[in-house]
Short mmCIF file of C-alpha atoms in Angstrom, two decimals:
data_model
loop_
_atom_site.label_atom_id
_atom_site.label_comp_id
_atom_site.label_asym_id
_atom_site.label_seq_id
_atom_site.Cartn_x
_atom_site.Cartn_y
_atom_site.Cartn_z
CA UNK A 905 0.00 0.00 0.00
CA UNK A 906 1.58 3.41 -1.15
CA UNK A 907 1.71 6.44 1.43
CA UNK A 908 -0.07 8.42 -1.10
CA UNK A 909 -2.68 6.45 -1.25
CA UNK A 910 -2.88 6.19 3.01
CA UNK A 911 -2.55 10.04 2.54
CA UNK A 912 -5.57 10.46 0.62
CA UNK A 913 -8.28 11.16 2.83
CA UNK A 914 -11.60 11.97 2.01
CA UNK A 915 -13.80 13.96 3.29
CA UNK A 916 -16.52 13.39 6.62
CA UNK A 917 -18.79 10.57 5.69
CA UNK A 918 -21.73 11.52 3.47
CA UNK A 919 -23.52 14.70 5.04
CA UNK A 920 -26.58 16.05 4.53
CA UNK A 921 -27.41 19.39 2.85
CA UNK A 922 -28.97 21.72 5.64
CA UNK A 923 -32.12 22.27 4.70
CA UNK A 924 -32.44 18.32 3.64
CA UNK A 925 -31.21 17.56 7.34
CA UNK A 926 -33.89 19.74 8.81
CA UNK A 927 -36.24 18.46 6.86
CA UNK A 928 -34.78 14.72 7.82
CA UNK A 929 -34.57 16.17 11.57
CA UNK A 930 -38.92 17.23 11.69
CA UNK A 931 -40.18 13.30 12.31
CA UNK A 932 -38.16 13.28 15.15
CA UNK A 933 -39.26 16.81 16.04
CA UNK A 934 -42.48 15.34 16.64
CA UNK A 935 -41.79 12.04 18.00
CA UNK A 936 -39.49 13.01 20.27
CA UNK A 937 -41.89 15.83 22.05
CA UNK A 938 -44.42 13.22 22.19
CA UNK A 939 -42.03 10.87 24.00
CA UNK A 940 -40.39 13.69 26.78
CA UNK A 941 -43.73 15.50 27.79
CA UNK A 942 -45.56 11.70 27.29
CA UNK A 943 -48.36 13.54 25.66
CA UNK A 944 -48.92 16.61 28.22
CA UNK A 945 -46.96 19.63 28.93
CA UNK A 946 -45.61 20.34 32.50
CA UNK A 947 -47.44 23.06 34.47
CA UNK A 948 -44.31 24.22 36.94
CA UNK A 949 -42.34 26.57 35.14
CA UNK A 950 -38.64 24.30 36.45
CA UNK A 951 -39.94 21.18 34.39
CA UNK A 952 -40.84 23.28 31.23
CA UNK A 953 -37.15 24.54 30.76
CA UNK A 954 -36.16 21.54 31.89
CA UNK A 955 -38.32 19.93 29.13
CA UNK A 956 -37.25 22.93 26.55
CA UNK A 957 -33.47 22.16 27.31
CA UNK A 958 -34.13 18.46 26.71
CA UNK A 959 -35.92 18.54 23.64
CA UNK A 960 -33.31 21.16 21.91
CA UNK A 961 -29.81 19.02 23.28
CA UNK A 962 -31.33 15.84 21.99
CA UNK A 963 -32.96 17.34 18.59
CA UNK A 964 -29.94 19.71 18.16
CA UNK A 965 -27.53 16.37 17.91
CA UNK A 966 -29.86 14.18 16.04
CA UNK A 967 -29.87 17.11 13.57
CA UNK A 968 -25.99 17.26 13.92
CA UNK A 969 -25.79 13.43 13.21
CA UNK A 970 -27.23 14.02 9.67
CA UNK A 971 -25.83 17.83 8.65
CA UNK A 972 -22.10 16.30 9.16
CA UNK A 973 -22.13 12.54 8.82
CA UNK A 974 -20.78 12.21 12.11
CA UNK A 975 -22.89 9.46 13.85
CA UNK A 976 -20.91 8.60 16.61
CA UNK A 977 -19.53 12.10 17.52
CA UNK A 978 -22.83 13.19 18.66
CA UNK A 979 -24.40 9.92 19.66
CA UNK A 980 -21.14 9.62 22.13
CA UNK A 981 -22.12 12.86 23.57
CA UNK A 982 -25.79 12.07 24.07
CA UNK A 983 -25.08 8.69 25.63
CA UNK A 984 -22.23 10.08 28.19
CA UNK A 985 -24.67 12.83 29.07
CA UNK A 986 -27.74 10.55 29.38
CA UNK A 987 -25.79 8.21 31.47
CA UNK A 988 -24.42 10.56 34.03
CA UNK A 989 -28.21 12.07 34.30
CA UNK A 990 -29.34 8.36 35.13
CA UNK A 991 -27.03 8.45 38.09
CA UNK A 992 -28.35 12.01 38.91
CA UNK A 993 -32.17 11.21 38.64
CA UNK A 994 -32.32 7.42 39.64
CA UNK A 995 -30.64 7.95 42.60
CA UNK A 996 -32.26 11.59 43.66
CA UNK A 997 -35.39 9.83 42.81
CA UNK A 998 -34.84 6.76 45.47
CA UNK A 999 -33.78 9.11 48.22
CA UNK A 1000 -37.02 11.14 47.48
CA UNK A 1001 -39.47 7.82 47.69
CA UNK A 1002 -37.35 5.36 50.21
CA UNK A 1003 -35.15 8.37 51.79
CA UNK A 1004 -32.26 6.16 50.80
CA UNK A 1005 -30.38 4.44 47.92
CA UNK A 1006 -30.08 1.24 50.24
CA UNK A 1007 -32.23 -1.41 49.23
CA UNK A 1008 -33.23 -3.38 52.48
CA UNK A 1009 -35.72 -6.23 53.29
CA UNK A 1010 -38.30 -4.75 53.22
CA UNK A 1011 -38.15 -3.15 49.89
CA UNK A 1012 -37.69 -6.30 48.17
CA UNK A 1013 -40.65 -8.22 50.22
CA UNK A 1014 -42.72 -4.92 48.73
CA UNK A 1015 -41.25 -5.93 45.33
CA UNK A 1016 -40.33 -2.07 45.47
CA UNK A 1017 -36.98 -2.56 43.27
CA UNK A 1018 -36.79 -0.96 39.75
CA UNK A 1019 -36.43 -3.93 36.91
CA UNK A 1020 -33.12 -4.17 34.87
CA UNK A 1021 -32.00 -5.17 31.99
CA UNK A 1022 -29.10 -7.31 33.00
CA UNK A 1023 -31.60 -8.97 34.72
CA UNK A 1024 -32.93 -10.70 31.68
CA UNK A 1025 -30.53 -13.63 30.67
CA UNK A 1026 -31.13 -14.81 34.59
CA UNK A 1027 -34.64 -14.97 34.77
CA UNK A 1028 -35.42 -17.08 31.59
CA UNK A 1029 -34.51 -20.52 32.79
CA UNK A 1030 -36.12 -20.16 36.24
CA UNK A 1031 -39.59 -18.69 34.48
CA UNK A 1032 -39.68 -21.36 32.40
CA UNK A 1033 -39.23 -23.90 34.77
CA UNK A 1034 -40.31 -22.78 37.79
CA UNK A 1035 -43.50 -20.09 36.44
CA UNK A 1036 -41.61 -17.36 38.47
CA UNK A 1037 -39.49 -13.94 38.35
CA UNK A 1038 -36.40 -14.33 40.57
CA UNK A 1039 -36.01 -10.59 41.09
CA UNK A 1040 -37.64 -8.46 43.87
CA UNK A 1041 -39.41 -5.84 41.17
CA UNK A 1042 -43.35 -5.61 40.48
CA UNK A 1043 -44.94 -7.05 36.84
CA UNK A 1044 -46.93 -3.77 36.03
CA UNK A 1045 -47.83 -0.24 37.67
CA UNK A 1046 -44.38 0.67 38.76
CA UNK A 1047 -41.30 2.22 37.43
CA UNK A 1048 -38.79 0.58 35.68
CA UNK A 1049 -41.87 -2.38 36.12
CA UNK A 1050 -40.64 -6.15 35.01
CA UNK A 1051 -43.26 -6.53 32.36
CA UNK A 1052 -42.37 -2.54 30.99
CA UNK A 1053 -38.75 -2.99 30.59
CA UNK A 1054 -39.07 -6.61 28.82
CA UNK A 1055 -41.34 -4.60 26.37
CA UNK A 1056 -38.66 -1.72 25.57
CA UNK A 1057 -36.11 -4.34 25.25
CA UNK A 1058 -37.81 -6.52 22.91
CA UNK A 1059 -39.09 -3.62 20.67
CA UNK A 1060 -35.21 -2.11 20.89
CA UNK A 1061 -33.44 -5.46 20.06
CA UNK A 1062 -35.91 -6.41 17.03
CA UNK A 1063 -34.90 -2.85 16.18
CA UNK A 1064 -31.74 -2.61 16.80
CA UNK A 1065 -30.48 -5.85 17.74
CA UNK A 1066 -26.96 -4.89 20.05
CA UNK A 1067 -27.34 -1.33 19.22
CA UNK A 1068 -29.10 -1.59 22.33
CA UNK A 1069 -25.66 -1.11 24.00
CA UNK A 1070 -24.09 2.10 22.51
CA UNK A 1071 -27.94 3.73 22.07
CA UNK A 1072 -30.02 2.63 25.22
CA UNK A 1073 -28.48 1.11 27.73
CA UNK A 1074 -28.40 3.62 30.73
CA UNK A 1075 -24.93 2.41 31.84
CA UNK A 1076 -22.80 2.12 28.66
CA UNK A 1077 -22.30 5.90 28.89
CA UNK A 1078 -20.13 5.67 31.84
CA UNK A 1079 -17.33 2.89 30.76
CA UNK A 1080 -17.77 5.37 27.01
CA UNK A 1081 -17.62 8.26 29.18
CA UNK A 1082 -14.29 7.22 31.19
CA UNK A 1083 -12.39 5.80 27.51
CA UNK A 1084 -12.86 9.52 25.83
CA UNK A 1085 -10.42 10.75 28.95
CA UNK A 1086 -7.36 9.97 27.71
CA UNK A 1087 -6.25 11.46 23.43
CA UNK A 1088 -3.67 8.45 23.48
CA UNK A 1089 -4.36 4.90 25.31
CA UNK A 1090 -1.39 3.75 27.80
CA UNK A 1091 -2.20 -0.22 26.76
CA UNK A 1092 -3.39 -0.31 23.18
CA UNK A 1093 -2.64 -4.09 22.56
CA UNK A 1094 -5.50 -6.19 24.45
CA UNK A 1095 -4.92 -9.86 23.88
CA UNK A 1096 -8.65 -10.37 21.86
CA UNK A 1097 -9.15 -14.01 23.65
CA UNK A 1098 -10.48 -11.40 26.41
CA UNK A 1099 -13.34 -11.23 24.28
CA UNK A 1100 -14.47 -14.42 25.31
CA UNK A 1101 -15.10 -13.48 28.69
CA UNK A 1102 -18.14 -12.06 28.57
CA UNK A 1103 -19.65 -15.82 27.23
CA UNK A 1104 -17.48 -17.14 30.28
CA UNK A 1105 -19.81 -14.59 32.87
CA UNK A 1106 -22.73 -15.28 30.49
CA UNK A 1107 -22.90 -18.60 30.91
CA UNK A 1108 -21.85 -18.93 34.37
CA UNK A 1109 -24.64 -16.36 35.50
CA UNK A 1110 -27.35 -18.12 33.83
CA UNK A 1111 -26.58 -21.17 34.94
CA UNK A 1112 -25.84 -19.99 39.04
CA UNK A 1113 -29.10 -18.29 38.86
CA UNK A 1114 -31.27 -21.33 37.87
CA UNK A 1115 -29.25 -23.65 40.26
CA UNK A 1116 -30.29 -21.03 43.52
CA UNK A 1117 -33.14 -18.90 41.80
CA UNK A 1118 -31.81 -15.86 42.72
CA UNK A 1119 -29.75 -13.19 40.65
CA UNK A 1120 -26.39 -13.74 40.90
CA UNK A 1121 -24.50 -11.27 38.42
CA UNK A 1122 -26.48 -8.67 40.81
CA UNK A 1123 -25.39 -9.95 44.07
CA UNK A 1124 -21.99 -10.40 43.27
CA UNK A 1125 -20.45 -8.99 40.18
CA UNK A 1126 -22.89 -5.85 38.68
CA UNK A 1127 -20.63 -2.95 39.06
CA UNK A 1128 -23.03 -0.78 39.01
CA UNK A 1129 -24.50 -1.61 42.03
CA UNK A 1130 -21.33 1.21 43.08
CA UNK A 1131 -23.90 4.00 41.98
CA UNK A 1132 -27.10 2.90 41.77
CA UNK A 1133 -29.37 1.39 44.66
CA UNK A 1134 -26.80 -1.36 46.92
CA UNK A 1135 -27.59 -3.19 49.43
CA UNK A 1136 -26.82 -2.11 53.54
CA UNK A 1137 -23.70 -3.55 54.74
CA UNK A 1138 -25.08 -5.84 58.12
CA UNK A 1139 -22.73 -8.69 57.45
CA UNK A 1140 -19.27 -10.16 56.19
CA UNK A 1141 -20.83 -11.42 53.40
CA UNK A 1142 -22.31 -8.01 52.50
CA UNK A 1143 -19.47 -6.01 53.37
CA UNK A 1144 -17.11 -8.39 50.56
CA UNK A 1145 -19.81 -8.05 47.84
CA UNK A 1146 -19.83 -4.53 48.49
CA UNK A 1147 -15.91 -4.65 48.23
CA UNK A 1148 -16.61 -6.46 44.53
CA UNK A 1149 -19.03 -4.17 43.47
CA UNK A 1150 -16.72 -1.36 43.89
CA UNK A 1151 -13.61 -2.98 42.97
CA UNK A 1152 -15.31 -3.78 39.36
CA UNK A 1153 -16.90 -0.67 38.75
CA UNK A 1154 -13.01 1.37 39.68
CA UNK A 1155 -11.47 -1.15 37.34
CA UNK A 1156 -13.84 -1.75 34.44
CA UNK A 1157 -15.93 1.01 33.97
CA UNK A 1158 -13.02 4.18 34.98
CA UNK A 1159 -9.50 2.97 35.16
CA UNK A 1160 -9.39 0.41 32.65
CA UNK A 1161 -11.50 2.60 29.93
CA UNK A 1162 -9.42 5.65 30.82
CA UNK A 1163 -5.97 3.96 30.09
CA UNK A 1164 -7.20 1.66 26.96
CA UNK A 1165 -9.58 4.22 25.41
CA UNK A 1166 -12.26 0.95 25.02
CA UNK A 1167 -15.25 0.27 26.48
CA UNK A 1168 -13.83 -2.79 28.74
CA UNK A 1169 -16.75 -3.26 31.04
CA UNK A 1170 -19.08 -3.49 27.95
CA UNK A 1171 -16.66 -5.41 25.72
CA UNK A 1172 -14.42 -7.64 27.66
CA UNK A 1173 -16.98 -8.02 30.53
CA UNK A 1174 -20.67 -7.70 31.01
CA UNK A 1175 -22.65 -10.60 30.42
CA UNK A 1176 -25.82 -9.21 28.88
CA UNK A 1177 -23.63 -7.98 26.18
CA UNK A 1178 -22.98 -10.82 24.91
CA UNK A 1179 -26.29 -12.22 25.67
CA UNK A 1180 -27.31 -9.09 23.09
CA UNK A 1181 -24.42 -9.74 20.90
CA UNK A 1182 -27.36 -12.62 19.58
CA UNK A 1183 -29.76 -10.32 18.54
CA UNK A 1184 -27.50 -9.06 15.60
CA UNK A 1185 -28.27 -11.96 13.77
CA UNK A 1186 -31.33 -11.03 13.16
CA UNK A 1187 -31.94 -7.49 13.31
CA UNK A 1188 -31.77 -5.50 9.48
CA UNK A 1189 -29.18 -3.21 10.00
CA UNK A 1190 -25.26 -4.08 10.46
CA UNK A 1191 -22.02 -2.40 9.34
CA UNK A 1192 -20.37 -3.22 6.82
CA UNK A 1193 -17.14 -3.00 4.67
CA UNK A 1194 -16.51 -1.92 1.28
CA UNK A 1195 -13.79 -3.76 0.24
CA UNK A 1196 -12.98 -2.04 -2.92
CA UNK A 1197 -12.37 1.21 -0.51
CA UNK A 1198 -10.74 -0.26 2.16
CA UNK A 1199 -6.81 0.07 1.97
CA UNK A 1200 -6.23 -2.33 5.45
CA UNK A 1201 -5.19 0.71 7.52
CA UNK A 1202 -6.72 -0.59 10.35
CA UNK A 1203 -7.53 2.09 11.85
CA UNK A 1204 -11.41 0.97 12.31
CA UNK A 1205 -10.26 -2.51 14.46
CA UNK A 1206 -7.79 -0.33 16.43
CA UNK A 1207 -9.99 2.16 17.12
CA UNK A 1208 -13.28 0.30 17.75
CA UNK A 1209 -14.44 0.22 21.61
CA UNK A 1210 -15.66 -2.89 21.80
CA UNK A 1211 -13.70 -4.71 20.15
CA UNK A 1212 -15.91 -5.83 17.32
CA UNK A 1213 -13.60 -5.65 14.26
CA UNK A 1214 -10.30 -7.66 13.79
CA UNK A 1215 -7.69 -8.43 10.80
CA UNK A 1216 -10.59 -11.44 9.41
CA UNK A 1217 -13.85 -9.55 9.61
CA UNK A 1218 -12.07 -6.40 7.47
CA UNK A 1219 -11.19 -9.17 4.99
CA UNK A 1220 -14.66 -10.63 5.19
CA UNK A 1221 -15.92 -6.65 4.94
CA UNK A 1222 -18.11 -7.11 8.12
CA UNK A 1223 -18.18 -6.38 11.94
CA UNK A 1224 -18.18 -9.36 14.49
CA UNK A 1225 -21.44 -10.01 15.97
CA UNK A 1226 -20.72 -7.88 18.96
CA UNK A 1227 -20.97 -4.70 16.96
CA UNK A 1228 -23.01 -2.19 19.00
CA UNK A 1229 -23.27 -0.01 15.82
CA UNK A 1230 -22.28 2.95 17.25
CA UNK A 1231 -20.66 4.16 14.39
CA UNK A 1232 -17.44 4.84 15.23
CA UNK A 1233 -15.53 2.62 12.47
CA UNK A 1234 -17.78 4.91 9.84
CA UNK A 1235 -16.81 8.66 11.53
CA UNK A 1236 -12.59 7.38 11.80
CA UNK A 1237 -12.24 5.52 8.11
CA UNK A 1238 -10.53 7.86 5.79
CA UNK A 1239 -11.50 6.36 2.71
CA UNK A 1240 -15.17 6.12 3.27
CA UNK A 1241 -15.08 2.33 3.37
CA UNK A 1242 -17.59 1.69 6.04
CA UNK A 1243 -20.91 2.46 6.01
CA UNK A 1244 -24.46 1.33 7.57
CA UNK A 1245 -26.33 -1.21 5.56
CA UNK A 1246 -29.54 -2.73 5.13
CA UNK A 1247 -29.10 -6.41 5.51
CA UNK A 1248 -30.02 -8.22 1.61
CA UNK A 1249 -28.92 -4.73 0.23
CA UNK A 1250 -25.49 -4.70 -1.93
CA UNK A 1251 -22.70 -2.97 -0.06
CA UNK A 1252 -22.34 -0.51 -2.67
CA UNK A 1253 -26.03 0.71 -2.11
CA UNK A 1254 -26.50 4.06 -0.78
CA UNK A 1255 -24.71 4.50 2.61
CA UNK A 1256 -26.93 8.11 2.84
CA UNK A 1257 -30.31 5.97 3.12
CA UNK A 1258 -28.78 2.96 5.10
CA UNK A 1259 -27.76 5.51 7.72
CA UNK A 1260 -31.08 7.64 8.20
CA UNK A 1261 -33.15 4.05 8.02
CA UNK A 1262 -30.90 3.18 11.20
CA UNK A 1263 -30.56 6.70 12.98
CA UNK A 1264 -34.54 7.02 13.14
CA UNK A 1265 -35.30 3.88 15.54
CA UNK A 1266 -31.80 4.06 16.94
CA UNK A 1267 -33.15 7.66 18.20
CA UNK A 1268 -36.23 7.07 18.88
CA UNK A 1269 -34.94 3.97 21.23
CA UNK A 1270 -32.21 6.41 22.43
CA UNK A 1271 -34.50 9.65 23.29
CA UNK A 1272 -37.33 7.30 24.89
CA UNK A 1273 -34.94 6.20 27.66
CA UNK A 1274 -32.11 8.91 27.60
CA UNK A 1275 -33.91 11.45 26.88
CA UNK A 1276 -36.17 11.25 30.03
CA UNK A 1277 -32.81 10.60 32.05
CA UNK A 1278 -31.81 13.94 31.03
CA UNK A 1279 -34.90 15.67 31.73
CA UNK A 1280 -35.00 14.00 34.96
CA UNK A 1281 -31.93 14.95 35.83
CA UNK A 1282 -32.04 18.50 34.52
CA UNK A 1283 -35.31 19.25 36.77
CA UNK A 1284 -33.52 18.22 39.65
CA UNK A 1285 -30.45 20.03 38.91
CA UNK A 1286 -32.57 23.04 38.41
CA UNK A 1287 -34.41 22.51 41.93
CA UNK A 1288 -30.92 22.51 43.09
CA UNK A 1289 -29.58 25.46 42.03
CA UNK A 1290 -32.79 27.66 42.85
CA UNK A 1291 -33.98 26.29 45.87
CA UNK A 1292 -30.91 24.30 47.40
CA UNK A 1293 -32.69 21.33 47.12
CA UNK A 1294 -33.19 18.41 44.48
CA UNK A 1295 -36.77 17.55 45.79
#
């Protein structure tokens, strides 16, 4: 390969016009104000500009998405920001209802515990066998309800399949958030057998969990327990998974990211990654390679945070099937190689429509669940500032 032709970048991947990127930008204009004031405007004047804010930041980067081509610039910044408001409004919303993050006895007896979505691979084989939900949340009429958050993951992987992870998830942002740190990794070469771990926890969690019906990935290895709701430290054995919980979360999710510039706790990690990593096969969009572009800089498999592209998927022009789809392989290629695609399309087909097809459920998805993190958060952040107080 010659330096001139390594030299020859192009330019940003295909942008829009600005007027056709408005115009591309009014669906979700609509959908998205249906979706943050959930059909009715707020009456206090703190939760319309909080609403306002919301509806411009997350509108103002979809827009941005399509006026410069750059997918993951802006989706990065939405899904660092929505995560840090999750931590702001999850937790300012548990000390307003329970007057505490802890979660004791007697809010799991109440069934009084939010639903996750790493909870999912663990409950399947004790449901079907034993006709019952090993976690302490409620089926219906609560928030984050078991029977709610099955829905919006369902709806999001047929839609998405694992762009669930690097558009919804209400963690991802923080391991993302923590890699952006640092211009230049310390440890760029990660052995890629790590990879495999996440099957390793995967499997290990499903089966522990239908051996002693209860969650194990949440009472001993979610790090994320570190700053959401945990449980109160009354014994040895709750003082050591408190130890794990925060050991993980320092490691994977902000030292680890910060010195590699990767998303470790989503790539070389978490269990329910993986566990999504299925739902590629068959959702309709992937990324894909053009190999008539590509010049083998490798610049896409070196720069990609989860460690979806190697040496034999570029030659195969195709991500592995843990591809989140974030985009980031599309912003960083300087030739224009890679590209969203509709699955049964050619390669070669337009890139332009491939891209909006994907960004308008990946948004949707995104500003359903982020976006109300962020208004959340920015209502209580607003309380603070002009009353003291987040409640």
């Amino acid at each position: 390969m010659s330096n001139g032709l390594m030299n020859r970048v192009l330019p940003a991947p295909a942008a829009f016009q600005p007027l056709k990127a408005l115009l591309c930008t009014i669906p979700m204009l609509l959908l998205s104000a249906m979706m943050l004031s959930h059909g009715s405007f707020p009456t206090e004047p703190l939760q319309r500009i909080a609403l306002g804010l919301t509806y411009i930041f997350c509108n103002g980067l979809f827009f941005l998405m399509l006026y410069t081509g750059k997918v993951h610039r802006y989706r990065s910044v939405f899904f660092i920001t929505a995560a840090f408001a999750f931590i702001i409004s999850f937790g300012a919303n548990l000390l307003e209802v329970r007057g505490s993050m802890v979660l004791n006895e007697a809010n799991i007896i109440d069934g009084d515990t939010p639903f996750c979505h790493l909870v999912i691979p663990m409950v399947i084989i004790p449901a079907a066998l034993t006709k019952t939900i090993i976690f302490p949340g409620t089926l219906l009429n609560r928030f984050a309800s078991i029977a709610g958050m099955v829905v919006l993951w369902l709806g999001a992987s047929v839609a998405l399949g694992r762009g669930w992870c690097s558009w919804v998830c209400f963690y991802g942002g923080l391991d993302e958030g923590f890699s952006r740190l640092c211009k230049k990794p310390v440890i760029s070469d990660i052995d890629t057998k790590w990879t495999y771990l996440p099957w390793a926890v995967l499997l290990g969690i499903v089966l522990t969990s239908a051996l002693t019906l209860s969650p194990t990935y949440c009472e001993w290895l979610c790090p994320f327990k570190t700053v959401t709701e945990f449980g109160a430290i009354t014994s040895f054995k709750t003082l050591i998974q408190t130890v794990i919980f925060v050991t993980l979360f320092l490691a994977l999710v902000v030292v680890l990211p910060i010195i590699t510039g990767r998303r470790i706790q989503c790539g070389l990690f978490c269990p329910f990654a993986a566990f999504q990593s299925v739902t590629n096969k068959f959702n309709i969009f992937d990324i894909r390679i053009d190999r008539e572009k590509c010049v083998d800089c490798n610049r896409c498999s070196k720069g990609c945070p989860t460690f979806s592209l190697d040496e034999a998927s570029i030659r195969e022009g195709k991500t592995l099937l843990s591809c989140t789809k974030c985009g980031k392989c599309v912003d960083i290629c300087p030739r224009q190689a890679i590209r969203f695609h509709i699955k049964g399309t050619s390669v070669s087909a337009s890139a332009e429509s491939a891209r909006l097809l994907f960004l308008y459920p990946a948004f949707i998805f995104a500003t359903a669940v982020g976006g109300g993190m962020v208004y959340g958060a920015m209502v209580r952040v607003l309380k603070l500032v002009t009353t003291g107080s987040m409640f």
